[in-house]
XYZ file of C-alpha atoms in Angstrom:
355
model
C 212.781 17.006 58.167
C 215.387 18.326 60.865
C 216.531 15.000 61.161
C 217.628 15.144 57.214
C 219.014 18.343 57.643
C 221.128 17.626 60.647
C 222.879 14.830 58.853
C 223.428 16.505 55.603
C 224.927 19.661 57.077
C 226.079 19.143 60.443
C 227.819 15.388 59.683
C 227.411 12.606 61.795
C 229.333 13.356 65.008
C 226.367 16.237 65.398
C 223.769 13.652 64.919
C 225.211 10.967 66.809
C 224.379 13.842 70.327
C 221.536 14.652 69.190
C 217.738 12.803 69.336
C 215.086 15.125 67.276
C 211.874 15.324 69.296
C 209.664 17.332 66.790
C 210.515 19.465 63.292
C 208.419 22.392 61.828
C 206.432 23.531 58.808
C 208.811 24.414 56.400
C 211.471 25.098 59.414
C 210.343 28.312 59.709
C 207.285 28.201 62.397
C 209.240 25.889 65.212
C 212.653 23.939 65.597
C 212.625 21.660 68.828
C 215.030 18.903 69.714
C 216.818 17.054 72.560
C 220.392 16.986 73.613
C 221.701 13.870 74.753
C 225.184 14.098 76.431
C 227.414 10.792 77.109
C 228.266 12.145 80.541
C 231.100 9.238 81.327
C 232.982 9.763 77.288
C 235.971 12.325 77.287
C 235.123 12.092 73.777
C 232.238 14.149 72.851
C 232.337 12.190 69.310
C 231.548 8.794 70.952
C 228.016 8.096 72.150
C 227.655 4.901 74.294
C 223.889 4.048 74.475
C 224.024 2.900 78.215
C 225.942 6.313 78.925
C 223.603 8.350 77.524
C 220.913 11.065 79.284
C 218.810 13.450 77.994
C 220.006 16.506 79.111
C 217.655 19.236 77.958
C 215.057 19.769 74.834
C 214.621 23.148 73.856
C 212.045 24.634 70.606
C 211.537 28.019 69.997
C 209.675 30.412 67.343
C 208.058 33.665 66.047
C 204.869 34.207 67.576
C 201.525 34.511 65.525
C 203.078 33.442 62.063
C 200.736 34.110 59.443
C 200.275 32.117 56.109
C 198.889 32.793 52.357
C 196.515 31.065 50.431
C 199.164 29.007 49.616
C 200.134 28.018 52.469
C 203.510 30.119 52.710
C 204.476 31.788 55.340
C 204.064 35.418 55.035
C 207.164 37.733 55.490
C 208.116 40.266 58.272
C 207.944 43.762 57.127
C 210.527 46.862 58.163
C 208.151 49.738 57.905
C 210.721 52.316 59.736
C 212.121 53.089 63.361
C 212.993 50.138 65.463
C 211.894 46.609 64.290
C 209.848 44.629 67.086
C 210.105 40.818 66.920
C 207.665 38.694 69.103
C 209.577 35.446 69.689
C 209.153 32.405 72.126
C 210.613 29.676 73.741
C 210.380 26.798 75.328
C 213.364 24.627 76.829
C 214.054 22.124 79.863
C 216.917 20.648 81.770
C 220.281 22.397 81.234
C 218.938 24.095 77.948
C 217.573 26.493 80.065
C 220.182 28.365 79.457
C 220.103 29.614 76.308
C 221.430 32.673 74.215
C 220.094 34.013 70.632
C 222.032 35.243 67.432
C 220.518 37.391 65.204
C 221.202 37.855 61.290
C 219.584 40.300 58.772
C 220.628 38.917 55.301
C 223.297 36.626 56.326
C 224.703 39.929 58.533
C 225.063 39.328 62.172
C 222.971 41.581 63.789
C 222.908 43.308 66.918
C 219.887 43.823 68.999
C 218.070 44.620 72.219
C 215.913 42.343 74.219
C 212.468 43.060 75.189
C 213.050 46.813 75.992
C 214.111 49.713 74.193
C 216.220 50.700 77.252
C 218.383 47.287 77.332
C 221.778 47.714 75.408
C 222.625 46.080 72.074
C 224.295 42.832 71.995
C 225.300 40.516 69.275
C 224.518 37.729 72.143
C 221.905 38.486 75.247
C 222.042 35.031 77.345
C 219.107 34.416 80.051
C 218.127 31.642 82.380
C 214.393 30.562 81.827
C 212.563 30.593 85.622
C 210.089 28.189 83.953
C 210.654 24.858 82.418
C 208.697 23.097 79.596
C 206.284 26.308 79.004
C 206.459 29.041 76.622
C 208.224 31.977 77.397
C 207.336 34.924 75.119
C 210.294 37.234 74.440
C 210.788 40.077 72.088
C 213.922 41.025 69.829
C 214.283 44.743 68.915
C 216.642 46.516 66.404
C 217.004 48.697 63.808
C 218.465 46.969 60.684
C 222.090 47.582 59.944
C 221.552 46.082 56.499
C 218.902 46.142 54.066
C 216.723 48.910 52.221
C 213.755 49.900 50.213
C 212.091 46.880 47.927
C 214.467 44.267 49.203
C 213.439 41.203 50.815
C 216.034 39.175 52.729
C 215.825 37.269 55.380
C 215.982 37.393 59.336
C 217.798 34.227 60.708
C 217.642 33.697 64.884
C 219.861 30.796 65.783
C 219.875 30.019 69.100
C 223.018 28.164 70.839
C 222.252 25.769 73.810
C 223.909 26.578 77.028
C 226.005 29.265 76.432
C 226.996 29.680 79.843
C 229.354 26.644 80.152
C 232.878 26.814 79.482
C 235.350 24.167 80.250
C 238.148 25.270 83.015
C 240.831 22.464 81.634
C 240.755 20.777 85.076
C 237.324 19.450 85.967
C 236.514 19.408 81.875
C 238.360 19.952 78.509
C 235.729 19.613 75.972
C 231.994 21.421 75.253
C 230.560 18.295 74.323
C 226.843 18.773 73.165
C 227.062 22.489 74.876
C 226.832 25.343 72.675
C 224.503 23.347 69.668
C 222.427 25.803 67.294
C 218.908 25.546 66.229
C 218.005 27.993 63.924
C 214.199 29.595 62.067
C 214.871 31.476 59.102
C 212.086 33.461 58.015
C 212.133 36.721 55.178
C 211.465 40.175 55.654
C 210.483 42.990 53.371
C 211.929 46.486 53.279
C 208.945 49.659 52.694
C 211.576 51.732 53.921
C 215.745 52.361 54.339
C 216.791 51.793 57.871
C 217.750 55.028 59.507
C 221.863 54.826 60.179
C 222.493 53.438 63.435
C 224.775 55.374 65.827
C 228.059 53.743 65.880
C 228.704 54.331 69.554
C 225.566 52.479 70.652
C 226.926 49.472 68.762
C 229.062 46.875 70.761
C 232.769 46.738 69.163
C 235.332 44.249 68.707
C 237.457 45.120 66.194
C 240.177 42.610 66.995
C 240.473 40.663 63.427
C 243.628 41.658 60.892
C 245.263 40.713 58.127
C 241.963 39.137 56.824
C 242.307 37.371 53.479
C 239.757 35.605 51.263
C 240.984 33.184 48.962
C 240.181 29.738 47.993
C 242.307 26.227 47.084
C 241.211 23.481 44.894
C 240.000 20.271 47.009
C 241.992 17.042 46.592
C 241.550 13.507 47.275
C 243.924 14.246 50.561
C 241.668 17.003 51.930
C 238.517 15.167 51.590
C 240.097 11.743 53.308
C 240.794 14.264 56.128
C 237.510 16.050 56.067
C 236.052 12.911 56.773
C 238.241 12.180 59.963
C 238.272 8.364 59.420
C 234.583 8.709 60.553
C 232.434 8.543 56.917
C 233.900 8.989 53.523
C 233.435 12.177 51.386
C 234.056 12.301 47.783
C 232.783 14.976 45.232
C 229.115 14.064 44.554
C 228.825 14.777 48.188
C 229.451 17.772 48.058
C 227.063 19.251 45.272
C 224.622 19.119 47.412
C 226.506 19.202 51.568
C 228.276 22.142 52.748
C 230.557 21.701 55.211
C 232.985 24.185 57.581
C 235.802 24.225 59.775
C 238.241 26.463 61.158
C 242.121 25.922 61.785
C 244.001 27.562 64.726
C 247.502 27.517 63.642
C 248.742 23.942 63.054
C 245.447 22.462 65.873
C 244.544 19.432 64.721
C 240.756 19.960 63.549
C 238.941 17.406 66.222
C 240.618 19.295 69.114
C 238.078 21.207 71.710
C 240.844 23.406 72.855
C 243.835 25.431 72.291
C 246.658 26.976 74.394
C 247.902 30.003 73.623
C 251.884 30.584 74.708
C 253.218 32.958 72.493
C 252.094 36.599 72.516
C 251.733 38.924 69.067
C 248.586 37.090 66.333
C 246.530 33.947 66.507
C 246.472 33.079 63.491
C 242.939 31.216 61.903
C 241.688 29.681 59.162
C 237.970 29.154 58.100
C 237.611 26.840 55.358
C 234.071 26.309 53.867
C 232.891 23.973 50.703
C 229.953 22.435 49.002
C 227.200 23.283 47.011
C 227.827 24.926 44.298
C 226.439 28.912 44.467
C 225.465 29.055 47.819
C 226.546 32.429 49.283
C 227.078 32.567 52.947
C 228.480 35.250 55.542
C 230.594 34.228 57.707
C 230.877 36.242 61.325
C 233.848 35.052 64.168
C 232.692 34.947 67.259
C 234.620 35.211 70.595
C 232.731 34.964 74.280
C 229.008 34.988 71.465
C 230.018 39.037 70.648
C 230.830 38.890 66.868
C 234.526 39.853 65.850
C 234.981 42.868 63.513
C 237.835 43.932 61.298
C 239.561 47.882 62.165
C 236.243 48.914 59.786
C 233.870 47.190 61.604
C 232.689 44.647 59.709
C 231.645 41.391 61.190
C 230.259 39.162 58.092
C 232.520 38.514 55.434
C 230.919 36.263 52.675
C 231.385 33.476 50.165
C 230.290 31.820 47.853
C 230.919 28.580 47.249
C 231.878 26.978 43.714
C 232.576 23.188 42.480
C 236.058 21.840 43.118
C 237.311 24.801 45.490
C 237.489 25.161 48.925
C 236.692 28.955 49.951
C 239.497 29.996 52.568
C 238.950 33.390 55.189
C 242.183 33.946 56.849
C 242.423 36.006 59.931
C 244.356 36.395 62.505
C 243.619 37.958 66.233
C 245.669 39.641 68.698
C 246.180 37.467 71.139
C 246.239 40.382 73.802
C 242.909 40.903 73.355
C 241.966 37.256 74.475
C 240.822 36.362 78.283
C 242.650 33.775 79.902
C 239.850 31.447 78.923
C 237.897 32.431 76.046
C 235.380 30.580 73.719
C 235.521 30.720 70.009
C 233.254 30.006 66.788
C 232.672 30.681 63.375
C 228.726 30.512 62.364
C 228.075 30.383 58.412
C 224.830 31.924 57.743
C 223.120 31.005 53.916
C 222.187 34.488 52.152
C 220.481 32.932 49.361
C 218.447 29.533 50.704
C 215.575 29.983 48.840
C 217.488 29.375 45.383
C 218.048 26.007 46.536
C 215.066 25.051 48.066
C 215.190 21.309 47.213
C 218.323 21.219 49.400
C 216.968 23.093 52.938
C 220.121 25.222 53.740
C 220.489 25.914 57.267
C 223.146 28.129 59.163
C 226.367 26.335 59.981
C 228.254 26.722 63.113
C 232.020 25.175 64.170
C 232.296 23.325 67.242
C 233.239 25.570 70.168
C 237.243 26.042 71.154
C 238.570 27.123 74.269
C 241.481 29.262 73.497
C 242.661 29.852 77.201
C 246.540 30.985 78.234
C-alpha cells in the first residue's frame, strides 16, 4: 500500500531512492521502509543499480493501538492538561538519526519529548544507541488547536537524517537525506485545550508579505511539472497532488541556493491536484516551523480543478545562517473524505540556502 502511495504523491524521482520493506494496517499502526542512496551519482534523481546501498530502514508507530469491532482503529482522546503520546521506533544504518514533526489538524505542532521538563520544539532530533530494536518514546503537548466535540487528526511525520547538511565542498545535494514517513491517526476533543503560554513557545516569526492566491494550470506548467521525467496531464491530477516551492527565479530540480543580495528571499509554494483536499502548509527552516509577525505557522489551501494554489512569502534574509536548510511540508486536513485516494503529508525536497 505505501508503495502506491509513494508513487502517486511523491512522483517517481522519490520512488526511484526508495525500496519499501513493509506497509501498515490502514497506514496508521506502522510505516517502515529502506533508503537506498546511489553513493557515486551527483544526481540524487539517477539511481544506478550497481551503485546502489541500502543505507538505513527505519518504521515507527503509536504504541498499544486499539481497534473496534470493526476493525478501525480507535481515536486518541484530549481529556485536558498535557496530552501524553506513547510512540516507538525502530531504525538502522544512518536512519538512526532521526527527528519527528508533529501536526494537530493539519497545524504544526510544538511539543516536548518524553519529559515535562524538556522544552518545546517544532523538531527534537536524537541519535538511537540501539539499532534494529524498538525504542519507546513519548510526545507531550498541550494542543494549540482544537476544542470540545471535534475530532481531527494527529499527524507525526518523521524526516530521515536530519542531521546532515551539505557544506558545498565535500557535497551539494541531500540526496535521499531528509525523506518523511508519516502515521496519521484522529483524536477526539472532551475538552478545550487550556491557552498555551506564548513565551514557552519557540518563535520564528521571520515570514512577510505572505500572499495566497492561485493561477490557472496550462499545458506549459504541466510539461514543466513533469521535468522531462513522466508526463502529467489533467486526469492526473484529480486524483495526485503535487508541491513545489520556487526561490526567486531557482530552477525547481536545484538542491541549493546562494544567497548574495541582502533585504527578502523571496518564495513561492505552489500546490495542485485533487480537487477539495484542504491542506496546511507550514515553512520550515533548520526543522523549527516559520511564522508570520502573528505567529502563525500553517497557512492552508484547498485545492480546486484547473488552478494551481500559490503561497507567496518572502524571508529576511538576515535572519538566515550562513548555511541553512529549507522545506515546505503539506499536511491533508481532511483525508478521510477521500479515503479511496490515501492522502498522505507532502514534503519539498530539502534546499540549502547558504551565503
Amino acid at each position: 500500500m505505501y508503495k502506491r502511495l509513494l508513487f502517486k504523491y511523491g512522483f517517481s524521482f522519490i520512488v526511484l531512492l526508495l525500496i519499501i520493506a513493509g506497509c501498515s494496517k490502514d497506514d496508521v499502526e506502522e510505516e517502515k521502509e529502506q533508503v537506498a542512496i546511489n553513493e557515486n551519482n551527483d544526481n540524487p534523481f539517477e539511481i544506478d543499480e550497481e551503485d546502489t546501498v541500502i543505507m538505513g530502514s527505519i518504521g515507527h508507530s503509536f504504541v498499544n493501538i486499539e481497534v473496534d469491532d470493526n476493525d478501525e482503529v480507535i481515536p486518541l482522546t484530549y481529556d485536558g492538561d498535557e496530552l501524553v503520546l506513547d510512540y516507538s521506533v525502530q531504525a538502522e544504518g544512518k536512519a538512526t538519526n532521526i527527528g519527528f514533526l508533529v501536526y494537530v489538524d493539519g497545524i504544526a505542532q510544538p511539543y516536548k519529548l518524553n519529559t515535562t521538563e524538556s522544552d518545546y520544539q517544532y523538531m527534537h532530533i536524537f541519535d538511537l544507541e540501539e539499532e534494529g530494536v524498538d525504542t519507546p518514546f513519548q510526545f507531550i503537548f498541550t494542543p494549540i488547536t482544537g476544542k470540545e466535540g471535534e475530532t481531527v487528526n494527529v499527524t507525526i511525520t518523521s524526516i530521515y537524517n536530519p542531521s546532515f547538511i551539505p557544506d558545498m565542498k565535500e557535497t551539494t545535494s541531500y540526496g535521499g537525506y531528509h525523506h518523511p514517513l508519516s502515521v496519521i491517526r484522529p483524536i477526539e476533543f472532551h475538552e478545550n485545550p487550556e491557552s498555551l503560554n506564548m513565551n514557552d513557545l519557540p518563535t520564528h516569526k521571520v515570514l512577510n508579505d505572505i500572499s495566497i492566491s492561485t493561477e490557472p494550470v496550462t499545458d506549459d506548467f504541466l510539461e514543466k511539472l513533469g521535468g522531462g521525467v513522466t508526463t502529467i496531464d489533467s486526469e492526473m491530477l484529480d486524483t495526485n497532488v503535487f508541491n513545489f516551492v520556487e526561490i526567486e527565479d531557482k530552477p525547481d530540480n536545484e538542491t541549493n541556493f546562494q544567497i548574495t543580495d541582502q533585504g527578502n528571499l523571496h518564495m513561492k509554494l505552489k500546490i495542485l491536484g485533487h480537487p477539495g483536499v484542504a491542506y496546511q502548509n507550514t515553512f520550515y527552516l533548520n526543522h523549527q516551523a516559520l511564522s508570520d509577525q502573528e505567529g502563525n505557522t500553517s497557512f492552508e489551501t484547498k485545492l480546486t480543478k484547473g488552478d494551481v494554489s500559490v503561497i507567496d512569502v518572502e524571508i529576511d534574509i538576515d535572519t538566515l545562517d550562513d548555511f541553512s536548510t529549507f522545506y515546505v511540508v503539506s499536511t491533508p486536513v481532511n483525508p478521510e473524505d477521500f479515503y479511496e485516494n490515501v492522502l498522505t503529508p507532502l514534503k519539498t525536497p530539502s534546499v540549502l540556502l547558504y551565503k
